[in-house]
């Protein structure tokens, strides 16, 4: 049975009705696309199969299927993703394509064995050109000017950092696509290719045949590129290859899982990248996060509390009213719908380069970098709070409290 009153899924069909399982899969995928879910979780339980959608960063229950569906649904998805349907004890990953209307979506599938059978997750990605405007990214004009200054360097390395789900991949694509022109050769190395971009040669890593990031980077530099994009620095060899390419006169872009410049420096030194190479190669570091936007269908204004005024007033004029969502069916009663980017932008200048070469302490480097920034994550988030794009609660959830008032703010917001 299906325990969801809004579901269009059928009741359990007869065992021979395999086509109904395909129809069930299609309905799940269609619903995920319509609700703009980024991920689909299909979790095996003792007596059921639970399906949840990740929307705007949060998981929401979608449907509960009868246990009947588990083996049939997982097996069918494995066939669609060209996986081994007889393997149930080891994780597997693959991808399939799904057409909905006139759009094609790439679905990345990952299976894992659990105590109640195989569970799986699916990442849903639209397979068409990514054409993001400044408003889509969430950057204001001043931020875009700084971002363009970094990304349009003649050579060097641009690093986009942030945790999983922070929007760094989408941001990276938009940066590279902004340089896409007939007089430039742009090559990417990805695992997997998440968006197709016309005019750019995109290389897919294939570990199964020995084509890894390091070998791909070796091939890329022999393709006479002006710009390269490496999806992620995964190991020492890959790090050394992308830095060498950037030093040779190529403009390179990549992502890294760190949270600030000092942490990035530590990781690169651990990967045996010399300080002088780090200092002279990196053009800028762009940290990105995603905040949920106030739902436009149920938004309301309210007078901020004293603690909220205190936090907002650190660097901004305090508005008379703030905006929040009351919660409605359209936003799953969360008060939020959609997400917007916030940014921390560091341009590498001579002061930062010399500090890295001179081996200043990490705390001193952090102070220097902070003094150079016009925009950090907190300021970027507060601008969106003041303009009614998001809420203070959401900003604190994503960024945390600013260091200068963390203790005081934390105490005051509990009152």
XYZ file of C-alpha atoms in Angstrom:
415
model
C 0.000 0.000 0.000
C 0.952 3.645 -0.349
C 0.557 5.704 2.806
C 0.356 9.157 1.299
C -2.910 10.851 0.485
C -1.334 13.113 -2.144
C 0.404 10.295 -4.008
C -0.703 9.144 -7.458
C 1.143 5.851 -7.043
C -0.851 2.642 -7.479
C -1.451 -0.026 -4.855
C 0.845 -3.074 -4.985
C 0.328 -4.766 -8.369
C 0.407 -8.455 -9.009
C 3.900 -9.985 -9.079
C 3.818 -10.370 -12.858
C 2.935 -6.720 -13.467
C 6.490 -5.465 -13.840
C 5.386 -2.466 -15.891
C 3.703 -1.012 -12.805
C 7.090 -0.890 -11.070
C 8.443 1.124 -14.001
C 5.424 3.399 -13.722
C 6.054 3.810 -10.001
C 9.669 4.812 -10.679
C 8.556 7.317 -13.305
C 6.013 8.851 -10.936
C 8.641 9.197 -8.181
C 11.066 10.889 -10.587
C 8.366 13.150 -12.033
C 7.250 14.192 -8.558
C 10.858 14.944 -7.568
C 11.345 17.133 -10.633
C 8.047 18.963 -10.112
C 8.926 19.659 -6.473
C 12.487 20.719 -7.400
C 14.046 18.037 -5.216
C 17.812 17.727 -5.462
C 17.930 14.187 -4.043
C 15.638 11.198 -3.646
C 16.149 8.846 -0.690
C 14.643 5.363 -0.923
C 15.132 3.753 2.495
C 14.489 0.087 3.229
C 12.610 -0.538 6.483
C 11.428 -3.777 8.097
C 7.940 -3.685 6.575
C 8.039 -0.815 4.095
C 10.036 1.313 1.691
C 10.166 5.003 2.603
C 10.735 7.649 -0.058
C 11.943 11.116 0.941
C 12.843 14.178 -1.147
C 15.568 16.664 -0.280
C 14.150 20.093 -1.064
C 16.111 23.282 -0.337
C 18.564 21.267 1.740
C 16.018 19.477 3.966
C 14.530 15.990 3.699
C 10.732 15.725 3.474
C 8.689 12.489 3.610
C 7.109 11.836 0.230
C 5.526 8.379 0.219
C 5.673 5.032 2.008
C 5.566 2.023 -0.302
C 4.668 -1.548 0.534
C 7.658 -3.858 1.088
C 6.585 -5.564 -2.141
C 8.239 -2.795 -4.114
C 11.707 -2.992 -2.575
C 13.496 -5.696 -4.549
C 11.595 -4.967 -7.765
C 12.137 -1.214 -7.633
C 15.833 -1.449 -6.716
C 16.469 -4.116 -9.369
C 14.745 -2.084 -12.064
C 16.737 1.033 -11.181
C 19.944 -1.015 -11.281
C 19.066 -2.170 -14.793
C 18.382 1.418 -15.856
C 21.738 2.524 -14.377
C 23.602 -0.474 -15.880
C 24.561 -1.892 -12.483
C 24.930 -5.508 -11.386
C 21.452 -6.655 -10.330
C 22.814 -9.815 -8.676
C 25.098 -7.870 -6.309
C 23.333 -7.074 -3.035
C 26.179 -7.008 -0.494
C 28.365 -4.218 -1.911
C 27.634 -0.537 -2.641
C 27.213 0.383 -6.300
C 26.902 3.659 -8.173
C 25.854 4.616 -11.665
C 23.610 6.985 -13.546
C 20.564 6.993 -15.785
C 18.747 9.549 -17.899
C 15.140 10.539 -17.350
C 13.009 12.663 -19.679
C 10.258 14.848 -18.262
C 8.418 17.055 -20.723
C 11.012 18.545 -23.057
C 13.828 18.334 -20.506
C 16.334 15.564 -19.864
C 17.630 14.873 -16.363
C 20.716 12.936 -15.329
C 20.035 10.829 -12.236
C 23.084 9.714 -10.245
C 22.231 6.559 -8.342
C 23.989 5.036 -5.327
C 22.985 1.811 -3.564
C 24.066 0.501 -0.147
C 23.227 -2.726 1.718
C 21.379 -2.257 5.032
C 19.913 -4.546 7.687
C 16.535 -4.469 5.889
C 17.816 -4.792 2.335
C 19.243 -2.352 -0.175
C 18.589 1.364 0.156
C 19.456 3.910 -2.479
C 19.760 7.618 -3.135
C 19.381 9.496 -6.398
C 20.779 12.944 -7.232
C 18.643 14.688 -9.864
C 20.479 16.998 -12.276
C 19.075 18.768 -15.306
C 21.072 17.868 -18.408
C 21.025 21.124 -20.279
C 23.120 24.225 -20.498
C 23.521 26.084 -17.232
C 22.961 29.791 -17.820
C 22.954 31.492 -14.436
C 22.434 35.223 -14.082
C 23.804 37.242 -11.182
C 20.363 37.197 -9.565
C 20.247 33.403 -9.830
C 23.557 33.114 -7.985
C 22.496 35.569 -5.317
C 25.485 37.885 -5.744
C 25.007 41.653 -5.580
C 26.726 43.978 -8.132
C 29.741 44.676 -5.904
C 30.242 40.967 -5.248
C 29.943 40.167 -8.956
C 32.560 42.805 -9.765
C 34.979 41.159 -7.325
C 34.134 37.674 -8.578
C 34.700 38.769 -12.181
C 38.004 40.360 -11.231
C 39.178 36.986 -9.922
C 37.672 34.757 -12.607
C 38.926 36.838 -15.535
C 42.591 36.651 -14.523
C 44.841 35.741 -17.496
C 46.242 32.733 -15.634
C 46.448 31.218 -12.165
C 44.122 29.198 -9.956
C 40.655 30.102 -8.674
C 39.369 27.928 -5.825
C 35.708 27.618 -4.827
C 35.276 26.126 -1.363
C 32.453 24.965 0.851
C 30.849 21.848 2.322
C 28.700 19.393 0.381
C 25.451 21.023 -0.700
C 26.812 24.572 -0.475
C 26.306 25.370 -4.155
C 29.991 25.353 -5.044
C 29.587 23.105 -8.105
C 26.857 25.276 -9.618
C 28.924 28.367 -8.820
C 31.991 26.787 -10.447
C 30.037 26.012 -13.621
C 28.737 29.575 -13.824
C 32.258 31.004 -13.473
C 33.616 28.812 -16.257
C 30.597 29.414 -18.481
C 31.079 33.190 -18.134
C 34.388 32.738 -20.001
C 32.859 30.577 -22.732
C 33.581 32.153 -26.131
C 34.653 31.083 -29.609
C 38.191 32.398 -29.109
C 38.858 30.329 -25.968
C 39.576 26.641 -25.524
C 37.962 25.409 -22.300
C 38.330 21.822 -21.066
C 36.837 20.309 -17.908
C 37.673 17.174 -15.914
C 34.656 15.950 -13.935
C 33.253 12.986 -12.061
C 30.537 13.015 -13.175
C 29.725 15.651 -15.813
C 26.799 17.317 -14.051
C 25.728 19.918 -16.622
C 26.273 20.010 -20.382
C 27.762 23.299 -21.584
C 27.825 23.924 -25.340
C 31.232 25.023 -26.607
C 33.175 23.391 -23.765
C 34.929 20.006 -23.948
C 33.925 18.054 -20.859
C 35.855 14.933 -19.831
C 34.256 12.222 -17.694
C 36.461 10.322 -15.221
C 36.198 6.538 -15.673
C 37.932 4.787 -12.807
C 36.786 1.383 -14.116
C 39.179 1.660 -17.064
C 41.949 3.445 -15.166
C 41.116 6.957 -16.392
C 41.455 8.888 -13.122
C 41.859 12.592 -12.292
C 45.653 12.495 -12.479
C 45.699 10.901 -15.944
C 42.980 13.256 -17.130
C 44.959 16.299 -16.009
C 47.985 15.010 -17.908
C 45.861 14.743 -21.047
C 44.203 18.131 -20.592
C 47.398 20.197 -20.562
C 48.346 18.670 -23.929
C 45.077 19.911 -25.455
C 46.262 23.545 -25.685
C 43.585 24.882 -23.301
C 43.155 28.493 -22.239
C 40.935 27.525 -19.310
C 40.579 24.255 -17.419
C 38.094 23.221 -14.765
C 38.878 20.394 -12.368
C 35.755 19.237 -10.568
C 37.600 18.600 -7.324
C 41.129 18.253 -5.956
C 41.023 14.638 -4.795
C 44.648 13.798 -3.925
C 48.259 15.015 -3.865
C 48.958 14.148 -7.508
C 45.872 15.969 -8.741
C 46.709 19.034 -6.625
C 50.241 19.178 -7.989
C 48.985 18.768 -11.564
C 46.457 21.607 -11.376
C 48.960 23.971 -9.720
C 51.543 23.128 -12.399
C 48.986 23.834 -15.126
C 48.057 27.171 -13.553
C 51.737 28.147 -13.299
C 52.258 27.394 -16.996
C 49.916 30.169 -18.125
C 46.531 28.439 -17.957
C 43.575 29.791 -15.971
C 42.346 26.938 -13.782
C 39.237 26.525 -11.629
C 38.571 23.873 -9.005
C 36.729 23.144 -5.745
C 37.976 22.184 -2.296
C 36.298 21.063 0.926
C 37.630 23.705 3.337
C 36.054 26.567 5.251
C 38.609 29.409 5.159
C 41.993 30.429 3.726
C 44.124 29.197 6.680
C 42.456 25.767 6.504
C 43.021 25.728 2.749
C 46.708 26.539 3.265
C 47.101 23.661 5.733
C 45.526 21.160 3.314
C 47.641 22.320 0.371
C 50.840 22.112 2.411
C 49.835 18.578 3.431
C 49.527 17.836 -0.288
C 53.158 18.927 -0.704
C 52.430 22.163 -2.581
C 55.264 24.636 -1.754
C 54.322 27.917 -0.084
C 55.798 29.958 -2.930
C 53.709 28.052 -5.476
C 50.535 28.526 -3.409
C 51.210 32.240 -3.000
C 51.988 32.978 -6.652
C 49.382 30.696 -8.232
C 46.103 31.341 -6.400
C 44.204 34.380 -7.668
C 41.316 34.150 -5.267
C 39.325 31.941 -2.919
C 35.537 32.037 -3.076
C 33.564 30.510 -0.206
C 29.908 29.863 -0.911
C 26.873 28.736 1.076
C 23.158 28.508 0.330
C 20.440 30.100 2.464
C 16.772 29.300 2.071
C 14.611 32.117 0.726
C 11.415 33.282 2.409
C 8.397 31.755 0.675
C 6.686 34.455 -1.373
C 3.286 32.799 -1.002
C 3.127 33.066 2.793
C 5.580 35.820 3.697
C 4.762 38.345 6.386
C 6.506 41.300 7.976
C 7.206 41.591 11.695
C 8.974 43.933 14.104
C 12.416 42.539 15.042
C 13.267 41.805 18.673
C 16.067 43.606 20.492
C 18.404 40.631 20.089
C 17.695 40.536 16.356
C 18.350 44.263 16.090
C 21.639 43.799 17.915
C 22.814 41.114 15.498
C 21.691 42.878 12.351
C 23.061 46.202 13.505
C 26.655 44.990 13.662
C 27.338 46.137 10.108
C 23.949 47.227 8.790
C 21.242 49.783 9.307
C 18.475 48.200 11.356
C 15.240 47.916 9.336
C 11.912 48.730 10.944
C 10.548 45.342 9.905
C 11.899 41.951 8.889
C 10.335 39.259 6.709
C 9.508 35.641 7.491
C 7.273 32.903 6.101
C 4.228 31.682 8.002
C 4.264 28.283 6.301
C 1.916 26.995 3.606
C 1.348 23.965 1.386
C 3.581 25.388 -1.323
C 6.643 25.482 0.970
C 5.797 22.303 2.940
C 4.904 24.556 5.904
C 8.551 25.566 6.358
C 8.184 29.244 5.445
C 10.972 28.867 2.880
C 11.008 28.130 -0.843
C 14.121 28.156 -3.008
C 17.686 29.056 -2.087
C 20.141 31.864 -2.743
C 23.923 32.048 -2.552
C 25.963 33.992 -0.022
C 29.672 34.583 -0.493
C 32.994 35.107 1.233
C 35.470 36.578 -1.259
C 39.253 36.715 -0.829
C 41.406 38.313 -3.521
C 45.036 37.290 -3.202
C 47.171 40.457 -3.154
C 50.865 40.989 -2.388
C 50.253 41.266 1.365
C 48.586 37.851 1.491
C 51.200 36.309 -0.808
C 54.115 37.575 1.279
C 52.400 36.447 4.499
C 52.114 32.902 3.121
C 55.736 32.858 1.922
C 57.001 34.336 5.206
C 55.182 31.608 7.175
C 53.203 33.939 9.416
C 51.082 32.182 12.030
C 47.670 30.930 10.967
C 45.967 33.328 13.386
C 47.853 36.289 11.903
C 47.049 35.102 8.389
C 43.381 34.833 9.349
C 43.416 38.400 10.711
C 45.126 39.682 7.560
C 42.687 37.930 5.246
C 39.707 39.179 7.290
C 40.994 42.763 7.136
C 41.163 42.547 3.337
C 37.639 41.304 2.792
C 34.815 43.542 1.699
C 32.374 40.634 1.918
C 32.288 37.661 4.256
C 29.540 35.092 4.738
C 27.919 36.919 7.659
C 27.753 40.278 5.874
C 26.441 38.597 2.749
C 23.746 36.805 4.748
C 22.768 39.950 6.674
C 22.264 41.852 3.439
C 19.697 39.238 2.445
C 18.032 39.406 5.874
C 17.723 43.194 5.650
C 16.325 42.940 2.104
C 13.738 40.334 3.095
C 15.277 37.513 1.053
C 15.912 35.237 4.041
C 15.536 35.241 7.826
C 17.975 35.800 10.659
C 17.326 32.275 11.944
C 18.293 30.854 8.559
C 21.430 32.999 8.385
C 22.534 31.774 11.825
C 21.761 28.160 10.889
C 24.008 28.346 7.826
C 26.774 30.712 8.951
C 26.692 30.644 12.750
C 27.111 33.734 14.893
C 29.804 36.306 14.079
C 32.885 35.816 16.247
C 32.640 39.237 17.867
C 29.241 38.573 19.441
C 28.848 34.784 19.430
C 28.524 34.371 23.184
C 26.383 37.431 23.781
C 24.147 36.762 20.785
C 23.623 33.147 21.669
C 22.481 34.089 25.147
C 20.266 36.967 24.063
C 18.374 35.033 21.400
C 17.260 32.529 24.043
C 15.440 35.214 25.999
